[in-house]
Structure formats: structure tokens, C-alpha cells
Coordinates of C-alpha atoms in Angstrom, one line a residue:
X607 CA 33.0 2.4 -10.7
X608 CA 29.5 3.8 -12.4
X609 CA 30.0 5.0 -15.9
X610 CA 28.4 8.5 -13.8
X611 CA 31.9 8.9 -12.3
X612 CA 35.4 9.0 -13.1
X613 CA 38.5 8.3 -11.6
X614 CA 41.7 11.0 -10.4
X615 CA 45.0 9.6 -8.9
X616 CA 45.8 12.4 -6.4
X617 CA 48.9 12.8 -4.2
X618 CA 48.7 15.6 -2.0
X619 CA 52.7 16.5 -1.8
X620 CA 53.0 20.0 0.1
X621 CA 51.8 23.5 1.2
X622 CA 54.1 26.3 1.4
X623 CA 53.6 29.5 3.3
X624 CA 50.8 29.0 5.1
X625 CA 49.8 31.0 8.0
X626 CA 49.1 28.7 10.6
X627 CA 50.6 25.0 10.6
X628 CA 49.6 23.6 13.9
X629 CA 48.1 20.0 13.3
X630 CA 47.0 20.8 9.5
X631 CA 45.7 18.3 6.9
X632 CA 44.2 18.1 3.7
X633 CA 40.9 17.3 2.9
X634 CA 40.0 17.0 -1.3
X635 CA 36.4 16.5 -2.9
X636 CA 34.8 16.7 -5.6
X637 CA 31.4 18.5 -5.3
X638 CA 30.0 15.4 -3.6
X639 CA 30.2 14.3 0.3
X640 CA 32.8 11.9 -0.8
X641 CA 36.4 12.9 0.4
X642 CA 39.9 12.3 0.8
X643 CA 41.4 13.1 3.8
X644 CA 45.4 13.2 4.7
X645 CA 46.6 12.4 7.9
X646 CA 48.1 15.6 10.3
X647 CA 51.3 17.3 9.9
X648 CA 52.9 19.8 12.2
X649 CA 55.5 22.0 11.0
X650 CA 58.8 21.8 13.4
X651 CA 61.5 22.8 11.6
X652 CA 61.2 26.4 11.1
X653 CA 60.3 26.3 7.7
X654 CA 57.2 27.2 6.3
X655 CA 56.7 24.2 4.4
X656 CA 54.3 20.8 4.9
X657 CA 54.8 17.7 3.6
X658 CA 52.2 14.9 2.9
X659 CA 53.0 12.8 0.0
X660 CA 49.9 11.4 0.5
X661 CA 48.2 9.2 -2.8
X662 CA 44.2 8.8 -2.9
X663 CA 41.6 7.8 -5.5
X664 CA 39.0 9.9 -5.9
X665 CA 35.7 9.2 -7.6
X666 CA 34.8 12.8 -9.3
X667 CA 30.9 12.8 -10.5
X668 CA 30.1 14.0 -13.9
X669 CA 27.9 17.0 -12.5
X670 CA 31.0 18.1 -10.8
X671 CA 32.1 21.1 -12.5
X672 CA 35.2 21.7 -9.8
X673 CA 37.6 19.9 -7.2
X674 CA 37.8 21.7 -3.8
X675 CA 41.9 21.2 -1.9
X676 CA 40.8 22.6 1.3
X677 CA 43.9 23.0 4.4
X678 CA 42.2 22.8 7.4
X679 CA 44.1 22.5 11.4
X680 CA 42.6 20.8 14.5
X681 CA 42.5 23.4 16.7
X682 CA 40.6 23.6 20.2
X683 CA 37.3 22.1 19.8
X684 CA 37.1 21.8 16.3
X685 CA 38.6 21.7 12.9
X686 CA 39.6 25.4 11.5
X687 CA 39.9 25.9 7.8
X688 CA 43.2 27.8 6.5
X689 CA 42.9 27.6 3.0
X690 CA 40.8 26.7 0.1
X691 CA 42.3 26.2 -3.4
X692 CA 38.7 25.5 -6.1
X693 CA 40.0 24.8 -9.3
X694 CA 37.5 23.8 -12.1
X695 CA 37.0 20.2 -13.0
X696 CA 38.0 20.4 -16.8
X697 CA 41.6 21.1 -15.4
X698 CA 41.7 17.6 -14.9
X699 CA 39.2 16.0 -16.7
X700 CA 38.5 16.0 -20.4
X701 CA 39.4 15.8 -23.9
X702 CA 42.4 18.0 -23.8
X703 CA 44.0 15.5 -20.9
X704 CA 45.0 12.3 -21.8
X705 CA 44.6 9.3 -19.7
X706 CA 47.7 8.1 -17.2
X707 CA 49.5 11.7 -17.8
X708 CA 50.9 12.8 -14.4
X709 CA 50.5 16.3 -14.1
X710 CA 52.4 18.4 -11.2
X711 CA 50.5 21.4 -10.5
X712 CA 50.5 24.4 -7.9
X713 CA 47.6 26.2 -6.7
X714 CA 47.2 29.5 -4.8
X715 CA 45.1 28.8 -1.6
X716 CA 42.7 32.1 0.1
X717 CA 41.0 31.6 3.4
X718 CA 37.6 32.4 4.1
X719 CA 38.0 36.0 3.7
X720 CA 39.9 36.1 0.0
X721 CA 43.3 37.0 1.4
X722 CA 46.1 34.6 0.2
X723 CA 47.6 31.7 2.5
X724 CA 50.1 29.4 0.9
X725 CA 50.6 27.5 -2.1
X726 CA 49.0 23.9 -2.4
X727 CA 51.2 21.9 -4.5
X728 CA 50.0 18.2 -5.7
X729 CA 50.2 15.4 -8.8
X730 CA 47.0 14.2 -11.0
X731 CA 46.3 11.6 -13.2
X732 CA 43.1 10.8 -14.9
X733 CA 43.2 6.8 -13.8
X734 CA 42.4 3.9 -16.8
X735 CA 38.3 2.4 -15.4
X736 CA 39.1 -0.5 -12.8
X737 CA 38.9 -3.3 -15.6
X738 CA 42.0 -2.0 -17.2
X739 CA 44.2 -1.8 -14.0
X740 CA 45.9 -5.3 -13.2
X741 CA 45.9 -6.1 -10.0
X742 CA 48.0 -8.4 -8.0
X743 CA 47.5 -8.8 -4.1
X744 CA 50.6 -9.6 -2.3
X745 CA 51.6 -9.9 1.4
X746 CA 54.4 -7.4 2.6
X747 CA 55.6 -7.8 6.2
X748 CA 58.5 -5.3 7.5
X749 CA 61.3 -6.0 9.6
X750 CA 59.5 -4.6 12.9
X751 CA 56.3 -6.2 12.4
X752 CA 57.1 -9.6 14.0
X753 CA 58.3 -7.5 17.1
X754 CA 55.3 -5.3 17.7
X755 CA 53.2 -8.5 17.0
X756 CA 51.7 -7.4 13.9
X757 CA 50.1 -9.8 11.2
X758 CA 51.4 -8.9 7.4
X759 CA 49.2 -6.2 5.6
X760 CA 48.0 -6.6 2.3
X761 CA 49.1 -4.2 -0.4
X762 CA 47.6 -3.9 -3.9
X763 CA 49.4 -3.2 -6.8
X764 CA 48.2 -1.0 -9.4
X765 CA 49.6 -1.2 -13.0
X766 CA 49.4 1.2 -16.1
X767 CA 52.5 1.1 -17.6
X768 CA 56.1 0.8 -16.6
X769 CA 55.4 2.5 -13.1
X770 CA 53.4 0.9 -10.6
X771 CA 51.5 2.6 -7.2
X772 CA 51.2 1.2 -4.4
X773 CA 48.0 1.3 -1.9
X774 CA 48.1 0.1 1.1
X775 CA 44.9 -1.7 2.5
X776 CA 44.0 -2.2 6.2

């Protein structure tokens, strides 16, 4: 990581209330053409509530003055957006937010024309620069793997405290 950048621990968790939930995702950035992307939900069980629980690590410049949470579908042709939550950098970022705090926070989302659609609800941590993380590779092979003829994955541990996260590399 470039002293130019610092580093959020994201987990995209849910959306409530949105509008249209036919193969939706979550796409986050941070003013750059870096993104995180979370794989597609579809809502089936006549609630109006996705679920992700997705984690990511995302590298925020230090020009960028906001993160964008943007809920987009696959629809047709194309990818359709549904909601756009833009909430300003120093919300995460700064000397009023410690390092390694998880924060759970809820943000309104507005489509394209303003009008409110759903609630994007996530957790944010400022993460410690890479030298400070310990890292231990190990090699984690499930129960079903030997029968789909699968090779072990290898998983990387990441340690700042009594908690650790768990990021899966392929």
C-alpha cells in the first residue's frame, strides 16, 4: 500500500426496501476506478430484505473526498442502477476515527432521480498499514472438496487484536 492511500475493511451486510431486487449487487469505490464488487442476490422470500455479508478491502486515495455504495441489478442487456448511497470520506477516515473501530452504519440510498430506494446497511474499519497485520497462510479443505475433486484453497488470516478475518484467496 502507497503512503497516497489508505485502507477500509468493508462488509457489505444488507439492503432493505429496495424497489427492485432481481439479480442485485453491490458495487463500492472510492472516487477512483478501483472497486469492490459483491456477488448477485435475488430476493425469494417475500421479504424486502438482501443479504450479502460480503467483506472487501478497499484502497481509498487521499484526494478522495467520498465513498460511493451503489445497488445496481443485471437486468436485460445490461447492468441497471437502483440506488446510490455517497457519503463523505471523513465519515470514515480521519482523526476523529480511530484505527481497528468497527463501525455499523445505515445509509439512505436515492436512484438516479433523488427519490428514495432502500436502506444500505454495512460495517467499516479503518485497517492498521499491511506491515502491522500478521499474516499466517494456511490450507483449509472442506468436507465436499475431495468429492467434487477440488484442490485445498488457501486462506489468509488477518490479525489485529483478539478477532481475526478471514479472506479467502483463489
Amino acid at each position: 500500500m502507497e503512503a497516497s492511500t489508505r485502507t477500509l475493511e468493508i462488509t457489505v451486510i444488507s439492503v432493505e426496501n429496495l424497489r427492485v431486487t432481481e439479480d442485485a449487487y453491490v458495487v463500492v469505490r472510492a472516487e477512483s476506478l478501483n472497486c469492490c464488487t459483491t456477488k448477485t442476490v435475488t430476493k425469494d422470500d417475500g421479504t424486502n430484505f438482501l443479504s450479502w455479508n460480503e467483506n472487501f478491502l478497499l484502497d481509498v486515495p487521499v484526494h478522495a473526498r467520498s465513498i460511493t455504495f451503489e445497488v445496481q441489478c443485471n437486468r436485460f442487456k445490461g447492468s441497471r442502477p437502483l440506488g446510490v448511497a455517497r457519503i463523505v470520506a471523513t465519515d470514515f477516515i480521519g482523526a476523529s476515527v480511530p484505527e481497528n473501530q468497527l463501525r455499523m452504519l445505515s445509509y439512505g440510498l436515492r436512484d438516479w432521480e433523488g427519490k428514495r430506494n432502500g436502506i444500505i446497511h454495512f460495517a467499516v474499519k479503518v485497517a492498521p498499514p499491511p506491515e502491522e497485520r500478521l499474516k499466517k497462510t494456511v490450507a483449509r479443505k472442506g468436507c465436499g472438496d475431495r468429492f467434487a475433486g477440488r484442490t485445498p484453497s488457501e486462506v489468509v488470516l488477518l490479525s489485529d487484536g483478539p478477532s481475526w478475518t478471514e479472506i479467502e484467496i483463489t
